[in-house]
Amino acid sequence: MRYRQKFRILLSASALLALSGAITLFSQAYADDGPMVRKNVAKTPHMESEHAQFSMMQFYVPATKADGTPVLLEYSADRDGDNQADELLFSRDYAKPLVVTYLDEEEDGAADYDIETGDEIGPDIQRDIWAAVSMDDGETWKQRNLSESAVESSFT
């Protein structure tokens, strides 16, 4: 009697483990949204950008490009895995605004010098705070410099 009870417990535990493994496998397969999309919002690949924050607003606005022209957003599916749109799922003329804020390096053109030796060590690099807004699901970005202080100095 005791042997059968242990066998049932072992059998149910292995069935539960197999079921949880299958659920994990299928949930990862069906949750894949395709390859990761990377956008260079700052448009300064040679300069360093840091402290980025990405936010999606909780309301909808008419979909427009960065220059203000209306746009129709089309959403399609890649059915065969070749990263090409195979089937148009739906289209709409509204989107949730996306907002990105970040620090971006700016060169002011003046050289930076070593205090001890007086040797030139490279360009003087400052950082400005930028914000970028997209009204078309991240296809185009309108940027604005929030600080405009990189070329100004506190030493006058």
Backbone as CSV, one residue per row, in Angstrom:
resi,resn,N_x,N_y,N_z,CA_x,CA_y,CA_z,C_x,C_y,C_z
1,MET,0.817,-1.185,0.000,0.000,0.000,0.000,0.865,1.255,0.000
2,ARG,1.876,1.231,0.767,2.752,2.377,0.861,3.525,2.593,-0.445
3,TYR,3.888,1.496,-1.085,4.630,1.576,-2.340,3.777,2.235,-3.427
4,ARG,2.493,1.876,-3.502,1.601,2.455,-4.505,1.383,3.946,-4.258
5,GLN,1.288,4.327,-3.028,1.081,5.732,-2.702,2.297,6.564,-3.108
6,LYS,3.500,6.059,-2.851,4.712,6.766,-3.267,4.810,6.829,-4.785
7,PHE,4.395,5.739,-5.449,4.446,5.708,-6.910,3.484,6.738,-7.506
8,ARG,2.290,6.871,-6.933,1.318,7.859,-7.411,1.836,9.280,-7.216
9,ILE,2.442,9.530,-6.085,2.999,10.863,-5.828,4.112,11.171,-6.816
10,LEU,4.980,10.194,-7.053,6.071,10.376,-8.007,5.535,10.573,-9.423
11,LEU,4.517,9.811,-9.793,3.920,9.925,-11.124,3.244,11.287,-11.307
12,SER,2.507,11.740,-10.314,1.837,13.041,-10.438,2.848,14.190,-10.435
13,ALA,3.934,14.042,-9.675,4.967,15.087,-9.675,5.660,15.166,-11.026
14,SER,5.953,14.001,-11.647,6.600,14.040,-12.963,5.644,14.552,-14.030
15,ALA,4.359,14.242,-13.911,3.392,14.776,-14.876,3.276,16.292,-14.731
16,LEU,3.282,16.769,-13.505,3.227,18.212,-13.261,4.471,18.910,-13.792
17,LEU,5.622,18.305,-13.615,6.867,18.866,-14.132,6.863,18.904,-15.660
18,ALA,6.387,17.842,-16.295,6.311,17.807,-17.761,5.326,18.845,-18.277
19,LEU,4.204,19.011,-17.591,3.216,20.001,-17.994,3.761,21.419,-17.865
20,SER,4.451,21.705,-16.768,5.021,23.050,-16.604,6.110,23.318,-17.638
21,GLY,6.888,22.302,-17.995,7.894,22.471,-19.049,7.259,22.755,-20.394
22,ALA,6.177,22.054,-20.710,5.482,22.278,-21.983,4.866,23.670,-22.027
23,ILE,4.278,24.112,-20.928,3.696,25.460,-20.876,4.777,26.513,-21.068
24,THR,5.910,26.334,-20.424,7.015,27.283,-20.579,7.507,27.322,-22.016
25,LEU,7.658,26.173,-22.630,8.137,26.100,-24.013,7.165,26.773,-24.972
26,PHE,5.881,26.472,-24.867,4.900,27.046,-25.784,4.668,28.525,-25.521
27,SER,4.727,28.962,-24.265,4.526,30.388,-23.994,5.669,31.213,-24.563
28,GLN,6.885,30.700,-24.548,8.002,31.425,-25.151,7.879,31.445,-26.663
29,ALA,7.393,30.372,-27.248,7.264,30.315,-28.706,6.185,31.270,-29.197
30,TYR,5.074,31.358,-28.497,3.987,32.219,-28.939,4.146,33.664,-28.476
31,ALA,5.031,33.945,-27.551,5.230,35.308,-27.074,6.291,36.048,-27.865
32,ASP,6.927,35.400,-28.820,7.981,36.041,-29.591,7.383,37.083,-30.523
33,ASP,7.838,38.323,-30.401,7.356,39.419,-31.239,8.283,39.692,-32.400
34,GLY,9.216,38.804,-32.650,10.160,39.012,-33.735,11.467,39.563,-33.211
35,PRO,12.342,39.963,-34.124,13.643,40.466,-33.695,13.521,41.810,-32.980
36,MET,14.485,42.089,-32.102,14.484,43.335,-31.359,14.693,44.510,-32.313
37,VAL,13.908,45.551,-32.118,14.019,46.751,-32.940,14.835,47.774,-32.167
38,ARG,15.906,48.251,-32.772,16.739,49.275,-32.144,16.670,50.538,-32.987
39,LYS,16.381,51.662,-32.346,16.300,52.947,-33.031,17.324,53.889,-32.417
40,ASN,18.041,54.606,-33.259,18.963,55.626,-32.778,18.215,56.948,-32.792
41,VAL,17.556,57.255,-31.690,16.742,58.456,-31.600,17.618,59.699,-31.610
42,ALA,18.793,59.639,-30.981,19.663,60.806,-30.867,20.280,61.193,-32.202
43,LYS,20.418,60.270,-33.112,21.024,60.502,-34.431,22.463,61.004,-34.331
44,THR,23.154,60.654,-33.255,24.571,60.997,-33.083,25.330,59.725,-32.722
45,PRO,25.580,58.838,-33.685,26.227,57.567,-33.347,27.665,57.723,-32.878
46,HIS,28.344,58.807,-33.251,29.739,58.982,-32.855,29.865,59.597,-31.465
47,MET,28.791,60.143,-30.925,28.804,60.740,-29.591,28.078,59.807,-28.621
48,GLU,28.367,59.980,-27.348,27.777,59.116,-26.332,26.438,59.672,-25.872
49,SER,25.445,58.805,-25.768,24.141,59.150,-25.206,23.922,58.255,-23.994
50,GLU,23.367,58.824,-22.944,23.194,58.033,-21.723,21.977,58.506,-20.950
51,HIS,21.636,57.782,-19.900,20.508,58.058,-19.009,19.209,58.213,-19.790
52,ALA,18.937,57.297,-20.691,17.724,57.363,-21.505,16.534,56.816,-20.731
53,GLN,15.389,57.444,-20.961,14.134,56.954,-20.394,13.090,56.964,-21.497
54,PHE,12.411,55.845,-21.653,11.398,55.680,-22.691,10.039,55.608,-22.026
55,SER,9.077,56.398,-22.512,7.727,56.387,-21.946,6.700,56.331,-23.066
56,MET,5.632,55.581,-22.836,4.510,55.548,-23.769,3.312,56.149,-23.052
57,MET,2.702,57.158,-23.658,1.558,57.819,-23.043,0.358,56.871,-23.025
58,GLN,-0.601,57.155,-22.174,-1.760,56.280,-21.997,-2.988,56.773,-22.756
59,PHE,-2.782,57.597,-23.787,-3.888,58.119,-24.582,-3.488,58.088,-26.057
60,TYR,-4.461,58.238,-26.923,-4.224,58.202,-28.362,-4.316,59.602,-28.954
61,VAL,-3.536,59.837,-29.995,-3.555,61.092,-30.747,-3.584,60.737,-32.238
62,PRO,-3.961,61.687,-33.094,-3.875,61.411,-34.532,-2.427,61.126,-34.929
63,ALA,-2.219,60.100,-35.726,-0.866,59.703,-36.131,-0.308,60.721,-37.117
64,THR,0.856,61.283,-36.772,1.529,62.249,-37.642,3.018,61.966,-37.640
65,LYS,3.672,62.320,-38.752,5.122,62.227,-38.819,5.723,63.371,-38.019
66,ALA,7.054,63.400,-37.907,7.727,64.441,-37.137,7.498,65.823,-37.734
67,ASP,7.272,65.909,-39.042,7.038,67.212,-39.667,5.573,67.632,-39.628
68,GLY,4.691,66.809,-39.062,3.292,67.170,-38.887,2.341,66.618,-39.927
69,THR,2.829,65.925,-40.934,1.936,65.371,-41.953,1.238,64.123,-41.417
70,PRO,-0.070,64.007,-41.670,-0.802,62.822,-41.205,-0.290,61.557,-41.894
71,VAL,-0.358,60.449,-41.194,0.127,59.182,-41.732,-0.821,58.061,-41.304
72,LEU,-0.955,57.060,-42.158,-1.731,55.867,-41.842,-0.752,54.779,-41.418
73,LEU,-0.892,54.278,-40.202,0.013,53.252,-39.679,-0.505,51.874,-40.074
74,GLU,0.376,51.063,-40.651,0.002,49.714,-41.070,0.764,48.695,-40.229
75,TYR,0.039,47.716,-39.716,0.618,46.667,-38.892,0.494,45.349,-39.643
76,SER,1.616,44.677,-39.823,1.610,43.437,-40.593,2.317,42.336,-39.815
77,ALA,2.122,41.110,-40.263,2.696,39.940,-39.599,3.702,39.267,-40.519
78,ASP,4.742,38.722,-39.910,5.741,37.926,-40.625,5.418,36.464,-40.357
79,ARG,4.790,35.794,-41.298,4.321,34.428,-41.086,5.399,33.377,-41.301
80,ASP,6.402,33.656,-42.153,7.390,32.624,-42.458,8.762,32.883,-41.845
81,GLY,8.916,33.925,-41.038,10.158,34.149,-40.306,11.289,34.753,-41.110
82,ASP,11.003,35.397,-42.247,12.071,35.984,-43.058,12.208,37.494,-42.848
83,ASN,11.585,38.026,-41.794,11.619,39.451,-41.450,11.039,40.333,-42.553
84,GLN,10.133,39.804,-43.332,9.410,40.556,-44.355,7.917,40.481,-44.031
85,ALA,7.221,41.598,-44.228,5.789,41.632,-43.946,5.046,40.752,-44.939
86,ASP,4.334,39.754,-44.431,3.614,38.824,-45.296,2.123,39.137,-45.378
87,GLU,1.556,39.606,-44.275,0.110,39.782,-44.224,-0.220,41.054,-43.456
88,LEU,-1.034,41.926,-44.048,-1.482,43.146,-43.379,-2.559,42.770,-42.366
89,LEU,-2.298,43.050,-41.093,-3.261,42.714,-40.047,-4.321,43.793,-39.914
90,PHE,-3.879,45.046,-39.748,-4.818,46.163,-39.658,-4.046,47.461,-39.863
91,SER,-4.782,48.528,-40.068,-4.181,49.855,-40.185,-5.045,50.830,-39.390
92,ARG,-4.415,51.914,-38.939,-5.152,52.920,-38.168,-4.478,54.272,-38.320
93,ASP,-5.226,55.317,-38.008,-4.703,56.673,-38.144,-4.509,57.345,-36.782
94,TYR,-4.326,56.566,-35.739,-4.055,57.092,-34.404,-2.968,56.252,-33.741
95,ALA,-2.281,56.856,-32.770,-1.176,56.167,-32.083,-1.013,56.742,-30.686
96,LYS,-0.345,55.985,-29.826,0.029,56.499,-28.509,1.363,57.225,-28.648
97,PRO,1.476,58.446,-28.145,2.753,59.166,-28.247,3.857,58.463,-27.460
98,LEU,5.052,58.438,-28.040,6.236,57.890,-27.393,7.162,59.049,-27.056
99,VAL,7.701,59.052,-25.838,8.588,60.127,-25.393,9.876,59.510,-24.875
100,VAL,11.014,60.024,-25.353,12.327,59.576,-24.902,13.090,60.796,-24.415
101,THR,13.665,60.695,-23.225,14.566,61.741,-22.734,15.932,61.112,-22.522
102,TYR,16.995,61.888,-22.790,18.346,61.351,-22.692,19.354,62.484,-22.600
103,LEU,20.554,62.145,-22.121,21.696,63.060,-22.142,22.505,62.746,-23.384
104,ASP,22.914,63.771,-24.106,23.691,63.569,-25.322,24.919,64.468,-25.279
105,GLU,26.046,63.920,-25.705,27.283,64.703,-25.734,27.237,65.732,-26.847
106,GLU,27.810,66.890,-26.582,27.915,67.968,-27.562,29.347,68.474,-27.546
107,GLU,29.903,68.703,-28.728,31.230,69.314,-28.826,31.055,70.807,-29.025
108,ASP,31.806,71.607,-28.274,31.694,73.053,-28.465,32.795,73.611,-29.358
109,GLY,33.638,72.751,-29.899,34.674,73.199,-30.829,35.970,73.609,-30.159
110,ALA,35.938,73.927,-28.889,37.157,74.326,-28.179,37.877,73.085,-27.670
111,ALA,39.172,73.192,-27.563,39.968,72.067,-27.077,39.977,72.046,-25.560
112,ASP,40.122,70.864,-25.011,40.245,70.686,-23.571,41.721,70.444,-23.270
113,TYR,42.226,71.058,-22.207,43.648,70.974,-21.883,43.852,70.322,-20.528
114,ASP,44.973,69.608,-20.397,45.369,69.007,-19.134,45.856,70.117,-18.209
115,ILE,45.387,70.123,-16.972,45.725,71.195,-16.031,47.207,71.176,-15.674
116,GLU,47.768,69.993,-15.471,49.158,69.903,-15.022,50.159,70.200,-16.131
117,THR,49.960,69.617,-17.301,50.962,69.752,-18.362,50.626,70.834,-19.375
118,GLY,49.363,71.201,-19.492,48.968,72.184,-20.492,48.797,71.595,-21.875
119,ASP,48.935,70.268,-22.006,48.785,69.620,-23.306,47.303,69.497,-23.668
120,GLU,47.060,69.556,-24.972,45.698,69.378,-25.457,45.331,67.899,-25.358
121,ILE,44.185,67.594,-24.749,43.784,66.194,-24.570,42.560,65.838,-25.406
122,GLY,42.090,66.731,-26.228,40.953,66.428,-27.095,39.901,67.509,-27.019
123,PRO,38.811,67.301,-27.724,37.759,68.318,-27.725,37.058,68.390,-26.374
124,ASP,36.569,69.577,-26.058,35.821,69.786,-24.828,34.405,69.264,-25.056
125,ILE,34.009,68.280,-24.272,32.707,67.645,-24.478,31.814,67.951,-23.283
126,GLN,30.641,68.467,-23.572,29.624,68.756,-22.564,28.398,67.900,-22.884
127,ARG,27.438,67.900,-21.991,26.218,67.125,-22.211,24.996,68.034,-22.122
128,ASP,24.051,67.780,-22.995,22.767,68.470,-22.980,21.662,67.453,-22.741
129,ILE,20.555,67.927,-22.207,19.387,67.076,-21.999,18.464,67.255,-23.196
130,TRP,18.083,66.137,-23.804,17.241,66.144,-24.984,15.963,65.367,-24.718
131,ALA,14.914,65.714,-25.452,13.667,64.948,-25.460,13.285,64.726,-26.913
132,ALA,12.750,63.562,-27.197,12.266,63.244,-28.539,10.863,62.671,-28.410
133,VAL,9.977,63.092,-29.315,8.586,62.659,-29.293,8.244,62.042,-30.642
134,SER,7.556,60.911,-30.600,7.088,60.262,-31.822,5.581,60.091,-31.742
135,MET,4.897,60.504,-32.800,3.437,60.357,-32.879,3.047,59.304,-33.913
136,ASP,4.035,58.495,-34.365,3.745,57.470,-35.371,4.410,56.139,-35.019
137,ASP,4.331,55.759,-33.757,4.869,54.482,-33.258,6.365,54.339,-33.469
138,GLY,7.117,55.433,-33.375,8.568,55.372,-33.412,9.192,55.406,-34.785
139,GLU,8.429,55.658,-35.829,9.012,55.729,-37.173,9.802,57.021,-37.366
140,THR,9.260,58.144,-36.922,9.965,59.428,-37.004,9.953,60.076,-35.627
141,TRP,10.985,60.882,-35.345,11.137,61.499,-34.031,11.369,62.996,-34.181
142,LYS,10.683,63.791,-33.372,10.916,65.228,-33.308,11.715,65.483,-32.035
143,GLN,12.913,66.052,-32.202,13.822,66.241,-31.070,13.810,67.692,-30.608
144,ARG,14.060,67.866,-29.315,14.142,69.212,-28.746,15.206,69.208,-27.662
145,ASN,16.108,70.193,-27.733,17.139,70.357,-26.713,16.505,71.085,-25.536
146,LEU,16.446,70.433,-24.384,15.787,71.021,-23.223,16.689,71.953,-22.432
147,SER,17.992,71.723,-22.477,18.880,72.544,-21.648,19.625,73.602,-22.442
148,GLU,20.064,73.292,-23.655,20.822,74.218,-24.502,21.950,74.899,-23.724
149,SER,22.650,74.112,-22.942,23.695,74.681,-22.091,25.068,74.092,-22.349
150,ALA,25.215,73.237,-23.336,26.498,72.568,-23.541,27.590,73.541,-23.952
151,VAL,27.261,74.542,-24.739,28.291,75.472,-25.207,28.413,76.695,-24.312
152,GLU,27.562,76.803,-23.309,27.666,77.911,-22.365,28.557,77.495,-21.206
153,SER,29.164,78.462,-20.566,30.057,78.174,-19.451,29.612,78.944,-18.224
154,SER,29.840,78.359,-17.062,29.541,79.068,-15.827,30.702,79.973,-15.426
155,PHE,31.839,79.827,-16.118,32.999,80.670,-15.844,32.961,81.861,-16.790
156,THR,32.678,83.046,-16.279,32.616,84.231,-17.150,33.638,85.262,-16.747
